[in-house]
PDB file of C-alpha atoms and ligand atoms in Angstrom:
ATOM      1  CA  UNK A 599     159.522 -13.273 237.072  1.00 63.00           C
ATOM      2  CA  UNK A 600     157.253 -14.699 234.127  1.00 89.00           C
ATOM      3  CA  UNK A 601     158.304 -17.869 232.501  1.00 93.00           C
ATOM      4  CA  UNK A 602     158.761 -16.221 229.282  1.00 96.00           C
ATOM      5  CA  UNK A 603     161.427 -13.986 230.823  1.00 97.00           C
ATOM      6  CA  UNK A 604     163.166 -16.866 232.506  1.00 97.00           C
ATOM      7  CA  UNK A 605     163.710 -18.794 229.071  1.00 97.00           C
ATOM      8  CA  UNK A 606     164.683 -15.510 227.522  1.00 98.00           C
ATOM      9  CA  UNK A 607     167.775 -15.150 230.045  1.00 98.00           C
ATOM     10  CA  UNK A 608     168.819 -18.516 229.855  1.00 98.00           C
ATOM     11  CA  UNK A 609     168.784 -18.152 226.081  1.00 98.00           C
ATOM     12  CA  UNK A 610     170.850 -15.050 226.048  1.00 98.00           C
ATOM     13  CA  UNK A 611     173.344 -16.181 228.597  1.00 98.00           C
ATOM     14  CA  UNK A 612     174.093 -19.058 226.474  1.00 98.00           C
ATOM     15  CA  UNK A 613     174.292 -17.434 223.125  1.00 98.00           C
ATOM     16  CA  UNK A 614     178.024 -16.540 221.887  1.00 97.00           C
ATOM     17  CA  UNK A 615     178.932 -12.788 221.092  1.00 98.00           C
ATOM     18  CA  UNK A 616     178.871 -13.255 217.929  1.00 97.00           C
ATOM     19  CA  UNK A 617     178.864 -10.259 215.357  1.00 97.00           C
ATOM     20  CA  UNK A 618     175.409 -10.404 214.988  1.00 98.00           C
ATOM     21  CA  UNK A 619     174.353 -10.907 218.946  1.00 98.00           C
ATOM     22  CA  UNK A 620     173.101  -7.938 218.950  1.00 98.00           C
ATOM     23  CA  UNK A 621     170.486  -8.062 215.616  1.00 98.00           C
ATOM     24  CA  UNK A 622     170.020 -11.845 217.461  1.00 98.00           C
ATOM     25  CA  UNK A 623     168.479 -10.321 220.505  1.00 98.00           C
ATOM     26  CA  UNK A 624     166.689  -8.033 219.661  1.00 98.00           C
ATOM     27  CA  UNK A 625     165.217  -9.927 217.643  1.00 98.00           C
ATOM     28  CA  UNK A 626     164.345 -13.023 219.599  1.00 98.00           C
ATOM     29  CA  UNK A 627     163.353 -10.358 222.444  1.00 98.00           C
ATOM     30  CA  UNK A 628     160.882  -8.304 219.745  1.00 98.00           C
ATOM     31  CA  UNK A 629     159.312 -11.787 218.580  1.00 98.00           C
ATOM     32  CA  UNK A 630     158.635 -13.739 222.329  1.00 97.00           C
ATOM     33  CA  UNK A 631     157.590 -10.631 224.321  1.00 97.00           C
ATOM     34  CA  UNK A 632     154.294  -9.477 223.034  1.00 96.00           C
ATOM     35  CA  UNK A 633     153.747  -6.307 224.395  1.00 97.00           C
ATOM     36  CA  UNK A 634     157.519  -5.254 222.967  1.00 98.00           C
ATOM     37  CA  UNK A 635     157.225  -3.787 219.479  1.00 98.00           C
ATOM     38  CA  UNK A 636     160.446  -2.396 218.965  1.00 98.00           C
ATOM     39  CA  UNK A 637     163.339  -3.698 220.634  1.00 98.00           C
ATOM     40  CA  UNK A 638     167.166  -2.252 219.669  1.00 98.00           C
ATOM     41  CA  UNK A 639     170.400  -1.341 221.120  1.00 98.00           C
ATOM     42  CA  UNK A 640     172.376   1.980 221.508  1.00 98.00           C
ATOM     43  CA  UNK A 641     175.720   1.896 222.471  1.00 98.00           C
ATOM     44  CA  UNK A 642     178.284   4.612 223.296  1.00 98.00           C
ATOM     45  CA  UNK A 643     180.441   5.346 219.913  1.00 98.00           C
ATOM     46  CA  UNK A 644     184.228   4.321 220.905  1.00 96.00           C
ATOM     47  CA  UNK A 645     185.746   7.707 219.273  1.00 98.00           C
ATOM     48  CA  UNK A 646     182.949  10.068 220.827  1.00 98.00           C
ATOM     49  CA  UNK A 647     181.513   9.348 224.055  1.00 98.00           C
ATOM     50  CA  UNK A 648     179.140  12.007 223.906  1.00 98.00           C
ATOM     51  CA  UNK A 649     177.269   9.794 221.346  1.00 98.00           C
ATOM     52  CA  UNK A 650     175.069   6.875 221.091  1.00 98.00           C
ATOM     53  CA  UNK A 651     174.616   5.062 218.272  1.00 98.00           C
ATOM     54  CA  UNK A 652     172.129   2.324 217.282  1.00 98.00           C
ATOM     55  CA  UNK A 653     173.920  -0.651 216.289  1.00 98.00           C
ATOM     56  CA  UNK A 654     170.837  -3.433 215.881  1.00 98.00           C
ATOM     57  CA  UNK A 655     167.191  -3.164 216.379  1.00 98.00           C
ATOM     58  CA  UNK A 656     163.724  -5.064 215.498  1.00 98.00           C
ATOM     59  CA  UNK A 657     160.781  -3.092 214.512  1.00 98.00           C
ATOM     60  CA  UNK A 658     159.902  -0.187 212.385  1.00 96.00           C
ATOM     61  CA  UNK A 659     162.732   2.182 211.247  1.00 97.00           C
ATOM     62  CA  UNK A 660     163.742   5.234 212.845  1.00 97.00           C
ATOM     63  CA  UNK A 661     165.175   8.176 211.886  1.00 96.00           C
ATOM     64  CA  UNK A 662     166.788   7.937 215.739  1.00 97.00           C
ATOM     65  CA  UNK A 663     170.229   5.984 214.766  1.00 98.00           C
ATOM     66  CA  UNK A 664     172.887   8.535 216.260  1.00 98.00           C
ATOM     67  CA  UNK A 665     171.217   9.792 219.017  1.00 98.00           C
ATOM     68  CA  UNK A 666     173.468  12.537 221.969  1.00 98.00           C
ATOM     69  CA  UNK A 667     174.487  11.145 225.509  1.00 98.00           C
ATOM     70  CA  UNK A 668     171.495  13.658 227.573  1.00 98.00           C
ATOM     71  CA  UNK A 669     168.884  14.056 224.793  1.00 98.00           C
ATOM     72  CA  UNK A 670     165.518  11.516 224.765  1.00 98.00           C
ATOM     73  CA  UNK A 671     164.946   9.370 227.031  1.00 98.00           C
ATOM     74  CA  UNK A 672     167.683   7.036 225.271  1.00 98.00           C
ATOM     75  CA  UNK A 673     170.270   9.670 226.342  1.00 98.00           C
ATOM     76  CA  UNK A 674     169.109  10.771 229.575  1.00 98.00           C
ATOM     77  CA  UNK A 675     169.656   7.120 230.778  1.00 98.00           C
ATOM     78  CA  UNK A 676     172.646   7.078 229.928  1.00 98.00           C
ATOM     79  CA  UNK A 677     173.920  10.489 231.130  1.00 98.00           C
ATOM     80  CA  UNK A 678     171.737   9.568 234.825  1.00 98.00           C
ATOM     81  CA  UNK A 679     173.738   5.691 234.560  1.00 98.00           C
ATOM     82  CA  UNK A 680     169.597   4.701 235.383  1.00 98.00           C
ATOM     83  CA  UNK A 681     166.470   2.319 233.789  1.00 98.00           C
ATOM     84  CA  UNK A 682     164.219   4.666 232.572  1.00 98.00           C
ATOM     85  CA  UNK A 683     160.601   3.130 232.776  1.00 98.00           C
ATOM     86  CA  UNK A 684     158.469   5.686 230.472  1.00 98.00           C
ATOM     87  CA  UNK A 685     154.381   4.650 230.799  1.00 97.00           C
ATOM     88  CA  UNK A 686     153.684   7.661 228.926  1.00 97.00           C
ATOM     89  CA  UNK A 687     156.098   8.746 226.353  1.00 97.00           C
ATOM     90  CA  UNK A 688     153.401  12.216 225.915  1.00 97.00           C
ATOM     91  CA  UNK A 689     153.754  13.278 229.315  1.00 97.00           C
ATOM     92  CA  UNK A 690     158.099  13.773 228.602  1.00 97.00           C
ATOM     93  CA  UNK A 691     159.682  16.770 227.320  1.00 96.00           C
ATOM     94  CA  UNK A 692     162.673  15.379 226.732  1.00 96.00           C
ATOM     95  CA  UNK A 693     161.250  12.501 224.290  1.00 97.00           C
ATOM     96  CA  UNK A 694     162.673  11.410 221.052  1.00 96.00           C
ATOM     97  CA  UNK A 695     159.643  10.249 218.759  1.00 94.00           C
ATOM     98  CA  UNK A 696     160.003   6.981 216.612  1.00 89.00           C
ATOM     99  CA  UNK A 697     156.745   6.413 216.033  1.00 92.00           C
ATOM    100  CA  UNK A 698     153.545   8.121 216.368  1.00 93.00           C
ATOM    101  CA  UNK A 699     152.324   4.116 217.403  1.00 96.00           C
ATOM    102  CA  UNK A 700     154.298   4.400 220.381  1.00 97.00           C
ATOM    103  CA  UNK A 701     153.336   5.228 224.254  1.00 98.00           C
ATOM    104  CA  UNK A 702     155.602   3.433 226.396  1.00 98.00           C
ATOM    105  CA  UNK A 703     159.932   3.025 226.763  1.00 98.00           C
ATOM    106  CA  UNK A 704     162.106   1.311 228.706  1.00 98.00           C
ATOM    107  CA  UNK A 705     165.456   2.162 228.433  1.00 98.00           C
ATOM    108  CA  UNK A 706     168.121   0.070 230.312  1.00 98.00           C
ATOM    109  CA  UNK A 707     172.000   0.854 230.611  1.00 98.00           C
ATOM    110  CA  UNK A 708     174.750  -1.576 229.984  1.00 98.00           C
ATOM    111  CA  UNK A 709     177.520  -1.392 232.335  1.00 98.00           C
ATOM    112  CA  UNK A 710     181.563  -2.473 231.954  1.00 98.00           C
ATOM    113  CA  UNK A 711     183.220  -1.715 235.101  1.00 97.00           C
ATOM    114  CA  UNK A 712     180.414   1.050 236.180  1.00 95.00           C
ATOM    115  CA  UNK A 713     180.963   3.010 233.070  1.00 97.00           C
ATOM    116  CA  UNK A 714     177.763   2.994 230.345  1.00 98.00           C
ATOM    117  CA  UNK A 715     178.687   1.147 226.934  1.00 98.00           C
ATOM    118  CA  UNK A 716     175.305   1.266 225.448  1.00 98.00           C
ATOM    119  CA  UNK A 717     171.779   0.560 226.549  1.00 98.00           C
ATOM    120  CA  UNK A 718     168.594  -1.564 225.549  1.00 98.00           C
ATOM    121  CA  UNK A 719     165.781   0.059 224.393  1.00 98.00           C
ATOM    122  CA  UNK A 720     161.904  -1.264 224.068  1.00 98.00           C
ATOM    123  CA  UNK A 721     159.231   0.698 222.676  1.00 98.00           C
ATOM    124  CA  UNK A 722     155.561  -0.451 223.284  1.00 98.00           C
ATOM    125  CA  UNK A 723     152.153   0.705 221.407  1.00 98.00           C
ATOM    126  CA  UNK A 724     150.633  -0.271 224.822  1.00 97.00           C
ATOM    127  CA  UNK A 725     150.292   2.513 227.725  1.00 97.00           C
ATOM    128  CA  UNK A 726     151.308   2.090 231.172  1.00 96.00           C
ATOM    129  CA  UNK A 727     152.433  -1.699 230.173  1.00 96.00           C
ATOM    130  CA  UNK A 728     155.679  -1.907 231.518  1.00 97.00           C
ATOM    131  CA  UNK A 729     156.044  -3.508 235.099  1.00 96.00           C
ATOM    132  CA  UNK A 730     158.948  -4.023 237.329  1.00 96.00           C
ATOM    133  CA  UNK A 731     159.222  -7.323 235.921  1.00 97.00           C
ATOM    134  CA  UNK A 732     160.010  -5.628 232.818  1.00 98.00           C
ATOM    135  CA  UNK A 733     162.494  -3.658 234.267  1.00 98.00           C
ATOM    136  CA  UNK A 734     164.498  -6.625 235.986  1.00 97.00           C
ATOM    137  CA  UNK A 735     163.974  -8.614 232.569  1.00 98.00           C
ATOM    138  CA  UNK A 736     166.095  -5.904 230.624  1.00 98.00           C
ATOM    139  CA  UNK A 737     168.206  -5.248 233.486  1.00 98.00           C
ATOM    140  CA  UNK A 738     169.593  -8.833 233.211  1.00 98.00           C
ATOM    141  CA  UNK A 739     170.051  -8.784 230.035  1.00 98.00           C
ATOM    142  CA  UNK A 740     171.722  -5.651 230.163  1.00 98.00           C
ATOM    143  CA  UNK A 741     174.185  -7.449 232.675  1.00 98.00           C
ATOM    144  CA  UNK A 742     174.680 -10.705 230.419  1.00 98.00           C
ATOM    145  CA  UNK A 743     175.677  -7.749 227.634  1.00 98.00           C
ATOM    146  CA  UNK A 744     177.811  -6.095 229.920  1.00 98.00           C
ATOM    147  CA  UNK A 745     179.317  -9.774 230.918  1.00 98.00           C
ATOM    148  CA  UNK A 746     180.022 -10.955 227.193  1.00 98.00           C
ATOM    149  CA  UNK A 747     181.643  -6.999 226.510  1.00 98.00           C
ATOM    150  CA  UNK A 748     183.502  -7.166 229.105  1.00 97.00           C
ATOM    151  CA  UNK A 749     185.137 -11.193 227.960  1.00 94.00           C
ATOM    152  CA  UNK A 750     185.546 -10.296 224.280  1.00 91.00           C
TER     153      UNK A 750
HETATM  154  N1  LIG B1905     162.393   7.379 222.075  1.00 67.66           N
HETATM  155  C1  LIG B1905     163.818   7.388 222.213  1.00 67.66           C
HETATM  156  C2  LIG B1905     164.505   7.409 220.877  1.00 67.66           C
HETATM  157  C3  LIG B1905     164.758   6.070 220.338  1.00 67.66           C
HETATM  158  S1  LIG B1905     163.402   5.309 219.709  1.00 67.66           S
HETATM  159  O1  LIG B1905     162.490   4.933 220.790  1.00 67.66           O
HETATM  160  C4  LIG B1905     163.753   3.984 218.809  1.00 67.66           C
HETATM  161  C5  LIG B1905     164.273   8.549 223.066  1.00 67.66           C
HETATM  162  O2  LIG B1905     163.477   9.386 223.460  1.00 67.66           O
HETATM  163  O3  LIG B1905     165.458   8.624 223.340  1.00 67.66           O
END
């Protein structure tokens, strides 16, 4: 995996969950990686599982915030418990716009005990960028998340 990714993990593993962990990675995420230009995280509302909501993210606004479990790419992910590795967001049907800048997704699930929490999303202005390095980057993450849920 690239170096970039390898300091990114330590980073994140040793950060505290903290109220604002998740503003602090997406964040630090959006600013090292430069091919990510919006990085945020949806995670399943506590009092309506059937929702997702967006609880921090770095990058232009979106009218996306609440968004249901099976609808975009955001949702399908977490309905199918799977990454989703989008290189053309143009080609889906079942797409969620954000921006008209953007042409690639990656949406990752967090898991607690097998069961989807939430999920990391990155949105690139770059087609086809997204590799399987990509994919194992936010993966990891996604399990440090899951870890730090999980001990809180
Ligand atoms: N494109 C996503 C919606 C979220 S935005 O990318 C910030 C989707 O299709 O679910």
């Amino acid at each position: 995996m690239q170096r970039i990714f390898e300091d990114l993990i330590e980073t994140v593993s040793a950060m505290g969950f903290t109220d604002d962990y998740y503003q602090k990675v997406s964040d630090l995420i959006e600013e090292k990686v430069p091919h990510y230009d919006w990085v945020g995280f949806y995670m399943i509302d506590p009092g309506d599982k059937s929702m997702l909501d967006l609880v921090a993210f770095r990058g232009e606004d979106t009218e996306h915030v609440r968004i249901p479990v099976g609808e975009g790419i955001c949702g399908q992910a977490a309905a199918r418990k799977e990454s989703f590795v989008i290189q053309d967001v143009h080609k889906e049907s079942n797409y969620l716009s954000c921006s008209p800048k953007v042409n690639s997704e990656i949406v990752v699930p967090i898991f607690v005990d097998y069961e989807v929490v939430g999920e990391v999303d990155v949105d690139s202005h770059d087609r086809g960028v997204f590799t399987d390095d990509d994919r194992l980057f936010l993966e990891k993450i996604a399990e440090i998340t899951g870890d730090k849920i999980k001990g809180a």
